[in-house]
XYZ file of C-alpha atoms in Angstrom:
375
model
C 21.719 14.586 -17.086
C 21.255 16.417 -13.812
C 23.986 17.589 -11.427
C 23.689 18.220 -7.697
C 26.613 20.352 -6.562
C 28.092 21.075 -3.124
C 26.132 18.376 -1.342
C 26.936 17.049 2.101
C 26.065 13.368 1.810
C 24.878 11.984 5.137
C 27.635 10.154 6.995
C 30.413 11.410 4.714
C 33.019 14.144 5.064
C 33.302 17.159 2.779
C 31.145 18.387 -0.070
C 30.391 16.158 -3.041
C 28.756 16.389 -6.442
C 26.117 13.875 -7.508
C 25.631 13.216 -11.215
C 22.202 11.833 -12.091
C 21.410 10.154 -15.405
C 18.498 7.957 -16.408
C 16.925 8.353 -12.990
C 19.955 6.846 -11.224
C 23.027 8.108 -9.406
C 25.658 7.812 -12.103
C 28.629 9.219 -10.197
C 29.541 10.791 -6.854
C 32.697 12.876 -6.933
C 34.575 15.874 -5.576
C 35.830 18.900 -7.469
C 34.695 20.619 -10.634
C 32.430 19.043 -13.233
C 32.772 19.366 -16.979
C 29.871 17.096 -17.868
C 27.356 18.646 -20.336
C 24.436 18.482 -17.914
C 20.890 19.645 -18.632
C 20.235 21.021 -15.159
C 22.185 21.936 -12.033
C 21.115 22.223 -8.423
C 23.406 23.878 -5.891
C 22.795 22.097 -2.597
C 24.882 24.792 -0.874
C 26.083 22.434 1.837
C 22.685 20.957 2.632
C 22.649 17.367 3.847
C 21.521 14.761 1.330
C 19.789 11.658 2.682
C 18.044 8.844 0.805
C 14.364 9.379 0.095
C 12.235 7.881 2.866
C 10.597 4.498 2.297
C 7.172 4.226 3.931
C 5.831 0.679 3.920
C 2.477 1.431 5.531
C 0.298 4.049 3.844
C -3.415 3.801 3.109
C -3.060 5.279 -0.364
C -6.748 4.754 -1.203
C -7.805 6.071 2.198
C -8.542 4.131 5.359
C -11.202 4.583 7.973
C -14.889 3.847 7.744
C -15.348 2.488 11.262
C -17.732 5.332 12.077
C -19.951 5.058 9.007
C -19.604 5.954 5.353
C -18.876 9.596 6.137
C -15.704 8.573 8.014
C -14.030 7.035 4.968
C -10.665 8.764 4.590
C -10.056 10.303 1.129
C -7.354 9.066 -1.235
C -3.794 10.246 -0.786
C -2.507 12.993 -3.086
C 0.999 12.955 -4.551
C 2.029 16.272 -2.993
C 1.653 14.909 0.549
C 4.307 12.290 -0.178
C 6.666 14.816 -1.718
C 6.366 17.241 1.190
C 7.118 14.359 3.575
C 10.261 13.331 1.692
C 8.814 9.923 0.819
C 10.004 8.495 -2.500
C 9.013 4.827 -2.142
C 5.633 3.663 -0.839
C 3.819 0.459 0.063
C 0.043 0.848 0.076
C -2.422 -1.386 1.898
C -5.993 -1.822 3.065
C -7.271 -1.775 6.640
C -10.593 -2.508 8.310
C -12.665 -1.737 5.233
C -12.278 -4.186 2.360
C -15.937 -3.897 1.398
C -16.029 -0.347 0.017
C -12.286 -0.560 -0.770
C -10.641 -3.285 -2.846
C -7.255 -4.710 -3.759
C -8.055 -3.800 -7.384
C -8.488 -0.168 -6.333
C -5.222 -0.384 -4.404
C -3.260 -1.650 -7.411
C -4.782 1.062 -9.617
C -3.739 3.749 -7.127
C -0.237 2.223 -6.959
C 0.048 2.514 -10.722
C -1.251 6.094 -10.622
C 1.255 7.276 -8.001
C 4.077 5.501 -9.832
C 3.127 7.234 -13.065
C 3.023 10.580 -11.254
C 6.577 10.043 -10.014
C 6.649 8.088 -6.722
C 7.322 4.350 -7.009
C 4.495 2.569 -5.214
C 3.931 -1.068 -4.295
C 1.035 -2.600 -2.373
C -0.086 -5.553 -0.280
C -2.966 -7.857 -1.067
C -5.420 -8.697 1.726
C -6.769 -6.510 4.540
C -7.787 -7.012 8.183
C -10.164 -9.707 6.970
C -9.705 -13.466 6.699
C -10.157 -15.063 4.220
C -8.029 -12.404 2.551
C -9.592 -10.351 -0.242
C -7.535 -10.860 -3.400
C -7.642 -10.215 -7.141
C -6.779 -13.667 -8.486
C -8.496 -15.753 -5.839
C -5.446 -16.496 -3.693
C -2.747 -14.637 -1.809
C -0.091 -16.735 -3.514
C -1.068 -15.975 -7.100
C -1.673 -12.292 -6.321
C 1.925 -11.913 -5.153
C 3.406 -14.100 -7.888
C 1.635 -12.594 -10.888
C 0.799 -8.979 -10.021
C 3.930 -6.821 -10.099
C 2.697 -4.209 -7.621
C 1.760 -6.741 -4.917
C 4.741 -7.770 -2.774
C 3.085 -9.211 0.346
C -0.175 -9.563 2.265
C -1.933 -7.681 5.083
C -3.844 -9.218 8.007
C -4.903 -8.116 11.509
C -4.460 -9.761 14.906
C -5.057 -8.948 18.576
C -7.830 -6.516 17.628
C -11.612 -6.349 18.022
C -11.806 -5.610 14.276
C -9.846 -8.661 13.151
C -11.391 -11.916 11.875
C -10.594 -13.892 15.038
C -8.242 -16.069 13.025
C -6.492 -18.884 14.866
C -2.812 -19.647 14.562
C -3.390 -22.290 11.885
C -5.043 -19.721 9.632
C -2.164 -17.343 10.243
C 0.204 -20.174 9.315
C -1.614 -20.699 6.014
C -1.333 -17.022 5.131
C 2.352 -17.076 6.045
C 2.976 -20.219 4.011
C 1.296 -18.774 0.918
C 3.190 -15.497 1.196
C 6.475 -17.309 1.834
C 6.274 -19.500 -1.265
C 4.939 -16.639 -3.399
C 7.901 -14.498 -2.398
C 10.342 -17.266 -3.256
C 8.806 -17.823 -6.684
C 8.506 -14.140 -7.585
C 11.688 -12.827 -5.964
C 9.655 -10.448 -3.781
C 9.604 -10.002 -0.019
C 6.496 -12.188 0.276
C 5.869 -11.050 3.841
C 2.808 -10.784 6.084
C 2.213 -7.331 7.559
C 0.229 -7.901 10.743
C -1.784 -5.025 12.179
C -1.342 -5.388 15.937
C -4.306 -4.137 17.915
C -4.631 -3.387 21.604
C -6.164 -6.716 22.616
C -5.249 -9.206 25.333
C -3.387 -11.751 23.198
C -0.407 -9.508 22.373
C 1.992 -11.670 20.277
C 0.229 -14.909 21.253
C -1.211 -15.692 17.810
C 2.115 -15.022 16.089
C 4.112 -17.033 18.615
C 1.738 -19.995 18.305
C 1.937 -19.887 14.506
C 5.732 -19.975 14.647
C 5.950 -22.622 17.355
C 3.784 -25.053 15.396
C 5.318 -24.527 11.951
C 8.614 -24.347 10.097
C 7.992 -20.801 8.888
C 10.895 -18.365 9.370
C 10.187 -15.648 11.903
C 10.951 -12.970 9.296
C 7.778 -13.796 7.338
C 5.595 -12.085 9.955
C 6.015 -8.302 10.197
C 3.985 -6.943 13.137
C 3.234 -3.232 12.923
C 1.901 -0.629 15.404
C 4.031 -2.433 18.005
C 4.549 0.794 19.975
C 0.841 0.983 20.761
C 1.560 0.355 24.464
C 4.410 -0.736 26.726
C 3.352 -4.384 27.071
C 3.021 -4.881 23.340
C 6.340 -3.164 22.703
C 8.163 -5.366 25.211
C 6.883 -8.461 23.409
C 7.860 -6.845 20.112
C 11.420 -6.359 21.341
C 11.507 -10.009 22.422
C 10.319 -10.923 18.917
C 13.098 -8.817 17.400
C 15.702 -10.448 19.649
C 14.596 -13.802 18.241
C 15.354 -12.550 14.728
C 12.056 -10.991 13.666
C 11.418 -7.560 12.188
C 9.102 -5.103 13.925
C 7.511 -1.944 12.554
C 7.023 1.120 14.732
C 4.303 3.611 13.817
C 5.834 7.087 13.942
C 3.894 9.681 15.893
C 1.583 7.058 17.378
C 2.234 7.378 21.098
C 2.762 10.431 23.270
C 4.037 8.241 26.100
C 6.276 5.869 24.121
C 7.690 8.497 21.783
C 9.573 7.681 18.600
C 12.876 8.549 20.271
C 12.086 6.412 23.330
C 11.152 3.464 21.119
C 14.444 3.881 19.248
C 16.411 3.989 22.507
C 14.685 0.869 23.841
C 15.530 -0.958 20.618
C 19.119 0.253 20.932
C 19.345 -1.022 24.508
C 18.189 -4.447 23.309
C 20.658 -4.362 20.388
C 17.937 -4.749 17.744
C 18.220 -1.491 15.793
C 18.825 -3.493 12.619
C 15.493 -5.288 13.175
C 13.269 -2.200 13.411
C 11.529 -0.069 10.815
C 9.252 2.951 11.110
C 6.192 3.775 9.012
C 3.510 6.462 9.183
C 0.205 4.583 8.799
C -0.580 7.668 6.743
C -4.187 8.254 5.695
C -5.230 5.377 7.915
C -7.759 6.166 10.586
C -7.035 6.332 14.279
C -9.965 5.624 16.553
C -10.820 5.331 20.240
C -13.575 3.198 21.747
C -15.333 2.993 25.099
C -15.487 -0.131 27.289
C -18.499 -1.421 25.359
C -16.732 -1.098 22.025
C -18.557 2.030 20.866
C -16.618 4.504 18.734
C -15.772 7.636 20.718
C -13.581 9.546 18.258
C -11.959 9.032 14.880
C -9.455 10.846 12.688
C -6.683 9.995 10.276
C -2.903 10.038 10.366
C -0.639 12.289 8.275
C 2.283 10.949 6.235
C 4.891 13.427 7.480
C 5.538 11.787 10.862
C 8.638 10.018 9.532
C 10.800 13.089 9.066
C 9.535 14.444 12.398
C 10.550 11.191 14.086
C 14.027 11.379 12.553
C 14.455 14.887 13.946
C 13.251 13.746 17.367
C 15.705 10.825 17.380
C 18.592 13.112 16.396
C 17.634 15.613 19.093
C 17.791 12.758 21.611
C 21.501 12.432 20.838
C 21.748 10.041 17.885
C 23.698 10.716 14.700
C 21.623 11.510 11.623
C 23.204 8.668 9.635
C 21.988 6.218 12.295
C 18.599 7.822 12.875
C 17.558 7.514 9.220
C 18.247 3.784 8.870
C 14.852 2.533 10.147
C 13.226 4.866 7.596
C 15.508 4.033 4.651
C 18.037 1.198 4.423
C 16.362 -1.077 6.996
C 13.069 -0.819 5.125
C 14.742 -1.410 1.776
C 16.335 -4.554 3.171
C 13.154 -6.105 4.565
C 11.254 -5.339 1.344
C 14.053 -6.769 -0.836
C 14.485 -3.391 -2.518
C 17.965 -2.709 -1.154
C 19.672 -3.043 -4.518
C 17.968 0.077 -5.834
C 16.752 2.284 -2.961
C 17.613 3.183 0.619
C 21.127 4.521 0.044
C 22.952 7.442 -1.568
C 25.268 5.317 -3.713
C 26.335 5.061 -7.325
C 24.026 2.803 -9.307
C 21.047 3.389 -6.997
C 17.899 5.275 -7.934
C 18.280 9.018 -7.486
C 15.736 9.197 -4.656
C 17.185 12.027 -2.606
C 16.122 14.518 0.042
C 18.039 17.694 0.915
C 17.770 18.803 4.548
C 18.734 22.149 6.050
C 20.525 22.516 9.379
C 17.200 22.259 11.223
C 16.515 18.914 9.487
C 13.680 20.448 7.507
C 13.031 19.162 4.010
C 14.187 21.638 1.374
C 14.339 19.624 -1.855
C 12.991 16.224 -2.934
C 14.163 14.244 -5.955
C 12.448 11.038 -7.075
C 14.188 8.880 -9.677
C 16.099 11.929 -10.865
C 13.042 14.162 -11.158
C 12.989 17.264 -8.954
C 9.616 17.141 -7.204
C 10.212 19.968 -4.731
C 12.971 22.583 -4.788
C 13.789 24.983 -1.963
C 10.468 24.098 -0.287
C 8.480 24.883 -3.444
C 6.413 22.065 -4.937
C 7.210 21.551 -8.606
C 5.046 18.472 -9.108
C 1.524 17.707 -7.962
C -0.924 14.895 -8.551
C -3.004 14.883 -11.709
C -6.057 16.417 -10.025
C -4.399 18.406 -7.251
């Protein structure tokens, strides 16, 4: 057993103790503790929030649009720990030729074994979707790590799929999720093209699919796309904002716009970590390329708080909202008894001090205690 003492749990008054056993929060209480614990950690009044849930990380590395030398390397465990991320969803991007869903599942298993629970999505930008079993449906139903599917739209790198093809992907994911008890969703990379939400709207208009099946991401790419995203959220959909993506439409501004439209419970944030960012000229030639870090989530939370929001509200699109849309909200996303002990201790400057994943201390007082196998 492990005891966290003198913790200020986000959104609660006073200092509490958190007893951890078997990787879960066994008890939250005030006062002295007489339990025969194996280890104690004095939080000394630091604020405890749930570990962040990042549903969009290229764990096997993204990129490749500029040639083989622009393939982004695989993600190391320590990057997740330093970013306060304790639950991950990995996925593919443009490149599903030199990357594979098999590779993605293997990396998910590796990160999970190293201490951070990791899921993944089948598919990629491409259509037909690359899979392991031969279909999106059976991938999601039979492979534990796969909880949904990835596709791209409104982008010069997508497969120019029409709305009927998007419907088929949505239908397969929907039924697979029902059978397996998973989220069974379609993460849709939204590019900077001229169709905006047109393909998604057409797919919904001409089908009986629920709007929540389609999860557009990178919706803060520009103002026009974000306005359509907010309309989508008002209709009951979920939208995913990429933290640190836009200097003009900052994370705090995106949050405020969602608040003004009363859709804060329909938004999530993710980092697109280790995915490439790229810029192109008018003829479609690559001008520059780089890759995104995974620590933009905690920076976005700080920015939102500095804009005037309470910490307990600012963290929701990074924790409980994500847990809900991924159907993981019975085990992660909250600091509650019975939930996994995925916890992050923040100092007064909202800097990450300590990270605990399923009861294992991964970083303590800003010192990494756990690294990846080959780090």
